[in-house]
Short mmCIF file of C-alpha atoms and ligand atoms in Angstrom, two decimals:
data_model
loop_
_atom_site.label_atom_id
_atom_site.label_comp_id
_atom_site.label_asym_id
_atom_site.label_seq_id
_atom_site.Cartn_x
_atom_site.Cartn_y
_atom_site.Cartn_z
CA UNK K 269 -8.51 8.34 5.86
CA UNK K 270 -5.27 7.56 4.61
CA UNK K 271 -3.93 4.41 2.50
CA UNK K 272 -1.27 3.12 4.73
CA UNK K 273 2.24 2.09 3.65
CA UNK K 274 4.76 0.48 5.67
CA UNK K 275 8.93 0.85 4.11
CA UNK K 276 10.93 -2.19 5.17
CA UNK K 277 14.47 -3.93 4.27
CA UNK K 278 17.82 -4.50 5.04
CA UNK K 279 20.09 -1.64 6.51
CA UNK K 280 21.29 0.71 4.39
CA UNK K 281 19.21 0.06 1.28
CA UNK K 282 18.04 2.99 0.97
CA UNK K 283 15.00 2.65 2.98
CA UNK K 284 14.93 6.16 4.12
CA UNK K 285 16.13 7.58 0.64
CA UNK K 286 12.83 6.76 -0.68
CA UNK K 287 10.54 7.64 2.01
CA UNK K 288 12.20 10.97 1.45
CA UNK K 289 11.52 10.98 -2.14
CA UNK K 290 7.77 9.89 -1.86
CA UNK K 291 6.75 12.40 1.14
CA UNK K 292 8.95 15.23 -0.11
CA UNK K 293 10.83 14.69 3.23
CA UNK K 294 13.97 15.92 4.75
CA UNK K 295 14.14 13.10 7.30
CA UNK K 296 18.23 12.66 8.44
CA UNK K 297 18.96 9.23 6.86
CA UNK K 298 21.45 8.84 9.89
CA UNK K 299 18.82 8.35 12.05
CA UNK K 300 17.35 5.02 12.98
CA UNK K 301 14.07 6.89 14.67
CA UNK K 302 10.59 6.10 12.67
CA UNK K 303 9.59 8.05 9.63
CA UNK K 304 6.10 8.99 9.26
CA UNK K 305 5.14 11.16 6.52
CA UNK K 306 1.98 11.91 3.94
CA UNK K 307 1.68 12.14 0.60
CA UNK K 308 -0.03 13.28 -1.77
CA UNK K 309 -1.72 10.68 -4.10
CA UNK K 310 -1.65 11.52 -7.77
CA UNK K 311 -4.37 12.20 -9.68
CA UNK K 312 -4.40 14.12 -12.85
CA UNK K 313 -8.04 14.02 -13.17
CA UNK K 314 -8.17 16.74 -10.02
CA UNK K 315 -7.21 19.27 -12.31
CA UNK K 316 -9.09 18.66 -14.78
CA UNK K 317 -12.08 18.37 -13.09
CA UNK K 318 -11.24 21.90 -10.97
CA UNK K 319 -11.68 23.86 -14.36
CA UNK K 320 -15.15 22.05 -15.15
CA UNK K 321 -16.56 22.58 -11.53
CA UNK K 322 -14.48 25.64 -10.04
CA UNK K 323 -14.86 24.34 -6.44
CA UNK K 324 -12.88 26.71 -3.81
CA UNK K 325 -10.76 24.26 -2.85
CA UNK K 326 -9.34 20.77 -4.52
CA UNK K 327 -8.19 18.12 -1.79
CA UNK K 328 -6.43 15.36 -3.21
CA UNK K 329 -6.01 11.24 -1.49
CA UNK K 330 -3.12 11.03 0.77
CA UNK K 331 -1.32 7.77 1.54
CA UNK K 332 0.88 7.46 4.33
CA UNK K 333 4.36 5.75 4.59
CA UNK K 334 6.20 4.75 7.63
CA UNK K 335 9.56 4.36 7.60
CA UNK K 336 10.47 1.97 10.77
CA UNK K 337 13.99 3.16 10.62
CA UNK K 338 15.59 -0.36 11.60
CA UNK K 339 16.18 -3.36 9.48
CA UNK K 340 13.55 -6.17 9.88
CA UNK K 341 16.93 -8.57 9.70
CA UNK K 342 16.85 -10.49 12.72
CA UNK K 343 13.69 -8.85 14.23
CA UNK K 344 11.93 -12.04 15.33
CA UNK K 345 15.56 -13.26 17.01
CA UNK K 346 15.02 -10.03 19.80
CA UNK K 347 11.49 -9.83 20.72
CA UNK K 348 11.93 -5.89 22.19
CA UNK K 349 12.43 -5.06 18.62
CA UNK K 350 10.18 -7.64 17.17
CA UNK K 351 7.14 -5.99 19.33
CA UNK K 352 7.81 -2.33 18.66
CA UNK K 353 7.90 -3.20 15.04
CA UNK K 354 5.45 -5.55 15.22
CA UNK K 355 3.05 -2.44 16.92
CA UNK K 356 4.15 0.27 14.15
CA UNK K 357 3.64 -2.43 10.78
CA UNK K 358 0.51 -4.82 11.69
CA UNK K 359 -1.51 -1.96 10.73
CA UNK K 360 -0.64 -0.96 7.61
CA UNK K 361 -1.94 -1.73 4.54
CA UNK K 362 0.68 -2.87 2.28
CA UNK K 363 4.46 -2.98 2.52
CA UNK K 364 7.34 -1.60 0.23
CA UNK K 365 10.19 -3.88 0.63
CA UNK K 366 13.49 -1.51 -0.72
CA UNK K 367 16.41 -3.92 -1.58
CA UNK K 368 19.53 -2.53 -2.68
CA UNK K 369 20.86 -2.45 -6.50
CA UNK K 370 23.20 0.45 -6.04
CA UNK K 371 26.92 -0.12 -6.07
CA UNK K 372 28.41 2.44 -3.59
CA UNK K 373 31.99 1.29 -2.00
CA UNK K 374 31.48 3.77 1.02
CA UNK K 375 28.70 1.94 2.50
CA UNK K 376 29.30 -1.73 2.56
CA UNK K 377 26.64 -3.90 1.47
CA UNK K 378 25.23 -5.67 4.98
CA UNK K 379 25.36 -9.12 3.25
CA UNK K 380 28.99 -8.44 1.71
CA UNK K 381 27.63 -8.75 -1.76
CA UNK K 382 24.78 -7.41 -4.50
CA UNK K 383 22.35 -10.09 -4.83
CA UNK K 384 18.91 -8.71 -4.97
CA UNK K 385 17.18 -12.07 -5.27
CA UNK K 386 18.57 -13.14 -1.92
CA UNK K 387 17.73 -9.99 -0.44
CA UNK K 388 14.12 -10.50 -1.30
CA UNK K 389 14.30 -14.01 -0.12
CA UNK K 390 15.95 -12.92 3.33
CA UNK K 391 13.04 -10.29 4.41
CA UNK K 392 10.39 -12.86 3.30
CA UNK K 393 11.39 -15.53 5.64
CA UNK K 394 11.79 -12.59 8.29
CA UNK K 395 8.52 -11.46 7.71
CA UNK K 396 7.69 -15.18 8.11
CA UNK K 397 9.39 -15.75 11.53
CA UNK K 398 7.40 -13.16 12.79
CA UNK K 399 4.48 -14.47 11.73
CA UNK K 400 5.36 -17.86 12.99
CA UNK K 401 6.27 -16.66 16.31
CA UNK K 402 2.19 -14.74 16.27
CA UNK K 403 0.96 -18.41 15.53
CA UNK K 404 2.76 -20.01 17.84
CA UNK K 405 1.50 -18.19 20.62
CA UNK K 406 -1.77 -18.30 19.29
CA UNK K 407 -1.83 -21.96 19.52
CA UNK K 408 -0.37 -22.33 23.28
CA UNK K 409 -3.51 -20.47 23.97
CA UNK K 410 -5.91 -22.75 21.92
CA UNK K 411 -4.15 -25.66 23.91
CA UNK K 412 -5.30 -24.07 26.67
CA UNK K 413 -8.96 -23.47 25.54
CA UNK K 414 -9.64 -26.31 24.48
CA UNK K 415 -9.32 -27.92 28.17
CA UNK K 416 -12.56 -26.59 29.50
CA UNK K 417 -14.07 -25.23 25.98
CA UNK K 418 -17.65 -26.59 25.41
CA UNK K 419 -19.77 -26.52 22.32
CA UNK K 420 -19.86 -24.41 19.11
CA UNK K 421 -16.87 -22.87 21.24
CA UNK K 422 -14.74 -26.10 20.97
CA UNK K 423 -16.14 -26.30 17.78
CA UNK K 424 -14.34 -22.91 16.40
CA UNK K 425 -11.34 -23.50 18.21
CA UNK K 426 -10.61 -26.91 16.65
CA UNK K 427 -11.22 -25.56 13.39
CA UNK K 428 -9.20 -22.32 14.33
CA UNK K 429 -6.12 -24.86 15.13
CA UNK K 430 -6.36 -26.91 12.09
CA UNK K 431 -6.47 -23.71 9.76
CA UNK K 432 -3.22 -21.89 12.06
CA UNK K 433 -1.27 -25.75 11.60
CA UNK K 434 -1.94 -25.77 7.50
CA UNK K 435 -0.55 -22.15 7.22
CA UNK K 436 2.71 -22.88 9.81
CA UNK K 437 3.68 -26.07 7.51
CA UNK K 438 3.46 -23.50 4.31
CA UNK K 439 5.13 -20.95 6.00
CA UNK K 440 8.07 -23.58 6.95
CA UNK K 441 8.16 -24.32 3.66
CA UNK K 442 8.82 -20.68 3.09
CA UNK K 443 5.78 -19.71 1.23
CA UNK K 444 4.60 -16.40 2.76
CA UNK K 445 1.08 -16.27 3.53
CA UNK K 446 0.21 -14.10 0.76
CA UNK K 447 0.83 -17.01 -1.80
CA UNK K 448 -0.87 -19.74 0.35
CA UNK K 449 -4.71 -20.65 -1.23
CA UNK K 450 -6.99 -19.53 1.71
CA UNK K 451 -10.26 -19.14 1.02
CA UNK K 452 -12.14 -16.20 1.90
CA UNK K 453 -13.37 -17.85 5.09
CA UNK K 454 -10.37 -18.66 6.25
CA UNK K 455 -8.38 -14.81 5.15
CA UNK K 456 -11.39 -13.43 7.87
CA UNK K 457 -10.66 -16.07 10.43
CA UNK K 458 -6.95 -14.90 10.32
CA UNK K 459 -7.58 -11.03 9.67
CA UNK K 460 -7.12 -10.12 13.21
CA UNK K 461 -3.67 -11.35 13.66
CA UNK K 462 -2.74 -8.70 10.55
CA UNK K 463 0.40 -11.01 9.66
CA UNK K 464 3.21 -9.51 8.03
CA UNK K 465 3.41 -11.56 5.17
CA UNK K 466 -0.01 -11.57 4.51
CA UNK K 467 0.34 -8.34 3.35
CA UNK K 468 0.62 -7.05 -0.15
CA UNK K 469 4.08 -6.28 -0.75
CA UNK K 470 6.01 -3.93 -3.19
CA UNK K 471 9.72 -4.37 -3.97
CA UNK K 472 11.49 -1.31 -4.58
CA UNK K 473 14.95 -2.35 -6.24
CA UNK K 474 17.07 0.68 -5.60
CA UNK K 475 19.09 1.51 -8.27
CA UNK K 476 21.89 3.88 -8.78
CA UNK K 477 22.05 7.00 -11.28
CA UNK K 478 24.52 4.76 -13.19
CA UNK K 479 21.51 2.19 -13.93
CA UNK K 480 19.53 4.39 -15.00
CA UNK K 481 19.74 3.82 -18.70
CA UNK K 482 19.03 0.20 -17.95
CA UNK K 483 16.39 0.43 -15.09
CA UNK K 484 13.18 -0.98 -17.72
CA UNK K 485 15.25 -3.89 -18.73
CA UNK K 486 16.23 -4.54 -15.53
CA UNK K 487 12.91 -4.29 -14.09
CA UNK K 488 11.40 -6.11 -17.19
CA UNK K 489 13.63 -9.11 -16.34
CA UNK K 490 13.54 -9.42 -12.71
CA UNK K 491 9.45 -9.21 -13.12
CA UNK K 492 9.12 -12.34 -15.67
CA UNK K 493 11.83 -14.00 -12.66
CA UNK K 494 10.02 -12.99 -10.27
CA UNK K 495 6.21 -13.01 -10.55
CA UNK K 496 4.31 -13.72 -7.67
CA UNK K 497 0.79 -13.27 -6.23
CA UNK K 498 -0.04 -9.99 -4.19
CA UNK K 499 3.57 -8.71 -5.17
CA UNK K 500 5.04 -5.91 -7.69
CA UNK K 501 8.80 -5.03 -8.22
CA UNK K 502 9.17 -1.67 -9.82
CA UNK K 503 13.34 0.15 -10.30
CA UNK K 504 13.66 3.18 -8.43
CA UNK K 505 16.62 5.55 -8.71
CA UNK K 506 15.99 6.79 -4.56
CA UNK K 507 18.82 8.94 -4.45
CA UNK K 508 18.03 10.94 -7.36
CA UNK K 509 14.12 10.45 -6.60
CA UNK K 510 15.16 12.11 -3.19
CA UNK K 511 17.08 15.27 -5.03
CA UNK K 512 14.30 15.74 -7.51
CA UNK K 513 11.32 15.43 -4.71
CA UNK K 514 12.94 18.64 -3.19
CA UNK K 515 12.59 20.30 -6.45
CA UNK K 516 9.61 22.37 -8.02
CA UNK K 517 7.30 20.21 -10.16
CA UNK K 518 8.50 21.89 -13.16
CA UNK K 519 12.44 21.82 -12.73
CA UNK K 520 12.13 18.13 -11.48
CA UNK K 521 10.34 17.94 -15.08
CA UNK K 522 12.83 19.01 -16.72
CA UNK K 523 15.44 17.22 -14.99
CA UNK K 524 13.11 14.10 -15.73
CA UNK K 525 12.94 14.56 -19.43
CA UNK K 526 16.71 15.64 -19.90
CA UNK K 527 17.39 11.82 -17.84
CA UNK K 528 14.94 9.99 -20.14
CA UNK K 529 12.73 8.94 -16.59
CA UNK K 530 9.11 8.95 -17.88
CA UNK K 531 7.74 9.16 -14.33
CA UNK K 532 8.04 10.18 -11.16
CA UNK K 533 8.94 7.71 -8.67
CA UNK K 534 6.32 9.01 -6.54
CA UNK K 535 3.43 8.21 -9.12
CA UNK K 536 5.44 5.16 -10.38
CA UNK K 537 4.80 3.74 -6.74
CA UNK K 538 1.59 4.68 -6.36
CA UNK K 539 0.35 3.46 -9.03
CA UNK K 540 2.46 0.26 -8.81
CA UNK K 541 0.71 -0.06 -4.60
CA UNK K 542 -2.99 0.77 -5.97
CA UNK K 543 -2.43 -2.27 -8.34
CA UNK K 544 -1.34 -4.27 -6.08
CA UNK K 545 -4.00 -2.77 -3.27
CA UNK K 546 -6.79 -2.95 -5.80
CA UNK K 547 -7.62 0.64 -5.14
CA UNK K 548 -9.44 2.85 -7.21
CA UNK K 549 -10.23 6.85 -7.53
CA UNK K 550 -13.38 8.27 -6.94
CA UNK K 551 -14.20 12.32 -6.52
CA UNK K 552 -17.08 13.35 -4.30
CA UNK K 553 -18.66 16.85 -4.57
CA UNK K 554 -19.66 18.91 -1.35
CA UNK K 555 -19.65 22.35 -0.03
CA UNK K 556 -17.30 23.86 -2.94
CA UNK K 557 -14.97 21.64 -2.58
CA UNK K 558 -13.67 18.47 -5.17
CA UNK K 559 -11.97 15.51 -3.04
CA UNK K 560 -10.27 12.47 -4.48
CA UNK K 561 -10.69 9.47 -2.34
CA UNK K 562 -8.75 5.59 -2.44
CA UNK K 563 -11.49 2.83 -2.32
CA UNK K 564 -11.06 -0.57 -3.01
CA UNK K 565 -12.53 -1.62 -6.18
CA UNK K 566 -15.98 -3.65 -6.03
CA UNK K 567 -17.26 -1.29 -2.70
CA UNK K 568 -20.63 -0.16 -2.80
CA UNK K 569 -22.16 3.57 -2.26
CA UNK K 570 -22.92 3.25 1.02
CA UNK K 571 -19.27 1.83 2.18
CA UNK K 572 -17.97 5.21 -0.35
CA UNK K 573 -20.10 7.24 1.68
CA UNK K 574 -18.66 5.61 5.21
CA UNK K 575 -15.18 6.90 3.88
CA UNK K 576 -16.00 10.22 3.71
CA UNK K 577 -18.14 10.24 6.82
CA UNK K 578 -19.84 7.64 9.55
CA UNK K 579 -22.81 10.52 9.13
CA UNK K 580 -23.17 10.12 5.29
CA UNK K 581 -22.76 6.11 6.00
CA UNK K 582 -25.47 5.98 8.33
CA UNK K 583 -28.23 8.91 7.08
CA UNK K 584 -27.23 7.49 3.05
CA UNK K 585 -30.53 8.73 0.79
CA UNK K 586 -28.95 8.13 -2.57
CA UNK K 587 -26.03 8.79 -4.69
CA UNK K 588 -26.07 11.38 -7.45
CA UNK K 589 -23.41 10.21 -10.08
CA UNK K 590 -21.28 10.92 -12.96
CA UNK K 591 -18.57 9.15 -14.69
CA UNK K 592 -15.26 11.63 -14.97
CA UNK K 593 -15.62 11.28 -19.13
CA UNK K 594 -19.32 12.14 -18.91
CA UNK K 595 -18.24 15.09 -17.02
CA UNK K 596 -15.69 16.33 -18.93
CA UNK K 597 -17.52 16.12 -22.22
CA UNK K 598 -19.82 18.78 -20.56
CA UNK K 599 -18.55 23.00 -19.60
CA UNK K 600 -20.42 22.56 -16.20
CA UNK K 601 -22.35 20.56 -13.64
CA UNK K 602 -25.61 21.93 -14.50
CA UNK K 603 -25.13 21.61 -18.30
CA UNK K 604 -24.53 17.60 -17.23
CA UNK K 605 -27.48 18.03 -15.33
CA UNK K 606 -29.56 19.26 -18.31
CA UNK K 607 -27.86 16.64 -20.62
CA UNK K 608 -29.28 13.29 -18.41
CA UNK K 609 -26.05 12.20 -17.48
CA UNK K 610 -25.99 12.26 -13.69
CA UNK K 611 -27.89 9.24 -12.65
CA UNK K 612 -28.78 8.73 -9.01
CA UNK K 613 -27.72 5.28 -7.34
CA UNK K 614 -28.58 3.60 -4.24
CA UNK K 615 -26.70 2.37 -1.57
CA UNK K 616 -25.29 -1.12 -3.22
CA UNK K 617 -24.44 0.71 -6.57
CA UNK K 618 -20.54 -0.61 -6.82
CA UNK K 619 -18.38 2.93 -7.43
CA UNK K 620 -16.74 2.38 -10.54
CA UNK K 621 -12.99 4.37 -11.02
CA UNK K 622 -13.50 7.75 -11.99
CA UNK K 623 -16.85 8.41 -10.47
CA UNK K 624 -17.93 11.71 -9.70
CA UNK K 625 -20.55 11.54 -6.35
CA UNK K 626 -22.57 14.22 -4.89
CA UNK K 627 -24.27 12.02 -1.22
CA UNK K 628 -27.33 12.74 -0.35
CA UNK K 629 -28.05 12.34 3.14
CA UNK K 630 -29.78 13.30 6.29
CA UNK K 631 -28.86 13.33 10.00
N1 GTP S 390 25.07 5.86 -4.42
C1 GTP S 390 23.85 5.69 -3.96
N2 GTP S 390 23.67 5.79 -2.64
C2 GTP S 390 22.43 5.62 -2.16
C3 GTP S 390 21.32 5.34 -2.99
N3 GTP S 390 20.22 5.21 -2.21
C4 GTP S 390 20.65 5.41 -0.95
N4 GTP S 390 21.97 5.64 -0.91
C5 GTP S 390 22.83 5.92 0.24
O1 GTP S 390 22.86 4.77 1.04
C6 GTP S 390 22.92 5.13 2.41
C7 GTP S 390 21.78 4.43 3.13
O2 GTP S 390 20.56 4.98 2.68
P1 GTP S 390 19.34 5.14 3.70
O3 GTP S 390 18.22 5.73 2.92
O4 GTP S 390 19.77 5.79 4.94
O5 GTP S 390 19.09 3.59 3.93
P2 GTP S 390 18.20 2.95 5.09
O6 GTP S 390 17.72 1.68 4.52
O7 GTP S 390 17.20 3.93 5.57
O8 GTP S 390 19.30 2.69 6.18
P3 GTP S 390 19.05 2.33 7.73
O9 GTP S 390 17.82 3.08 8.17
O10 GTP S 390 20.32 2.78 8.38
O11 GTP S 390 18.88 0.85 7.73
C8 GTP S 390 22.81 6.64 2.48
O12 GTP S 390 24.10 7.15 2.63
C9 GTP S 390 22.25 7.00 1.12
O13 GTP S 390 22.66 8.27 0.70
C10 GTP S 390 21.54 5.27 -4.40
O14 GTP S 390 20.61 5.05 -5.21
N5 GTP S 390 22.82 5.45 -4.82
MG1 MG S 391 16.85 4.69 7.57
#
């Protein structure tokens, strides 16, 4: 199972540019079709680990972006597009919001100007308009309900309608769901609608190869601007990302170091979404074979287990586990073993980042 990563923005940001340079794709920016591609999660620890345990194979986390090839501009205006969008981004996990910082006079900026505050501005209240247009439906239906709706039912529906009104007035005061204080109740009542600007949300400012020397001040200052909850903003070069993705790890290196870019804009996002995501690593141990996996931090054995496999979920015996630095202070698996440092854990043990789990189970 995949984290999922939906790539929105304006037209011609350079939305495509950087799903490109985070899947390694070739995908024709021309083309206004979907984008879906996977990639590879970085994890350094992999490696290190495949020299202590030697497994056959090494399978690394994938996350997987979807380019929706249109802008969201406008979106909730024509509901054809609104819906098909609506379909490919309700189920993804976060969003990456590219906005455009590159000066290029061949392709026209679709506002007329540079302004990447207003561009950020612009999706959000798109993202709200769709949300607003969910809500609004949602209470029509209520309305309707509510006419022959008896007890607890009438109940749930009132209280449904009061918590849908006090998140439209925030929204029409243009603060996106994802800032509003809902309490954990009320995020599950509204889970199912999976509205768009409830969701976590990276912004990508898209810089070009001429920024470059000033991409950490740049980012530096538009992050103290513009700090908000459940929201990162990380500089990205996408054109040059793009070039370099199509490289070998080792010339894009190079390239890297000669450019003065400490990191690849692939783990720079990653790292930047599991932040924001509140994911965490953890390796399990099966079979010959090492596997990274994304969980979200504070999830217990048993759920870690469920990730892997329903199977492991439901026949769970225990958890044999190691921390990655216990590991690696040891030459092998069985000299851990001989050591005392693999504990076993049951099923509400809370995986910590780094954990190394062998599942017991039986079907
Ligand atoms: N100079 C420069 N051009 C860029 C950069 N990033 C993207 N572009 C160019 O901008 C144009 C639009 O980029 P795309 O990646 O197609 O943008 P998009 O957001 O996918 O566009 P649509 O899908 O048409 O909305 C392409 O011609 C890119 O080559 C950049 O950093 N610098
Ligand atoms: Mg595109």
């Amino acid at each position: 199972m995949s984290v999922d990563i939906g790539i929105i923005g304006l037209a011609k940001s350079g939305k495509t540019t950087i799903f490109n340079a985070l899947t390694k794709g070739k995908a024709n920016t021309e083309s206004l079709t979907p984008n879906i591609g996977m990639s590879k999660v970085p994890e350094p620890r992999l490696k290190m680990l495949a020299d202590v345990l030697h497994p056959k194979r090494v399978v690394p986390a994938e996350a997987r972006y979807i380019d929706i090839g249109a802008s969201v501009k406008g979106m909730a205006k024509d509901e054809a597009i609104s819906g098909q969008l609506l379909n490919r981004l309700s189920s993804v996990e976060a969003l990456i919001n590219v906005v455009r910082a590159f000066t290029d006079d061949r392709i026209p900026h679709v506002e007329g100007s540079l302004d990447v505050e207003r561009d950020i501005a612009t999706i959000d209240l798109e993202l709200a308009f769709s949300d607003l247009a969910i809500i609004d439906r949602r209470r029509e239906r209520i309305n309707i309900s509510l006419k022959g709706a008896k007890q607890p039912e009438r109940q749930s529906l009132l209280h449904e309608q009061e918590l849908l009104n006090k998140i439209k007035a925030d929204l029409e005061k243009e603060v996106p769901i994802r800032e509003q204080r809902l309490t954990p109740d009320e995020v599950r009542t509204i889970a199912n609608y999976q509205f768009l600007s409830a969701k976590p949300i990276l912004i990508v400012v898209n810089i070009g190869e001429d920024q470059l020397p000033q991409a950490e001040t740049l980012e530096a200052e538009l992050n103290s601007r513009y700090w908000r909850p459940k929201c990162r903003l990380i500089t990205l070069c996408g054109k040059l990302e793009m070039e370099l993705a199509q490289l070998d790890n080792s010339d894009a290196e190079g390239f890297r170091i000669e450019l003065g870019i400490k990191e690849s804009g692939l783990d720079r996002t990653i790292r930047a979404s599991y932040e924001l995501l509140g994911l965490i690593s953890f390796f399990s141990i099966a079979s010959d074979e090492v596997k990274a996996w994304s969980i979200q931090s504070g999830t217990n054995a048993l759920k870690a287990a469920g990730k892997i496999h329903s199977d492991m979920e439901r026949g769970f015996i225990r958890a044999e586990v190691i921390s990655y630095n216990d590991l690696m202070k040891c030459s092998s698996l069985a000299e851990a073993r001989k050591k005392g440092l693999l504990r076993l854990e049951g099923k509400s043990y809370i995986v910590q980042d780094g954990d190394v789990i062998t599942f017991l189970f039986n079907i």
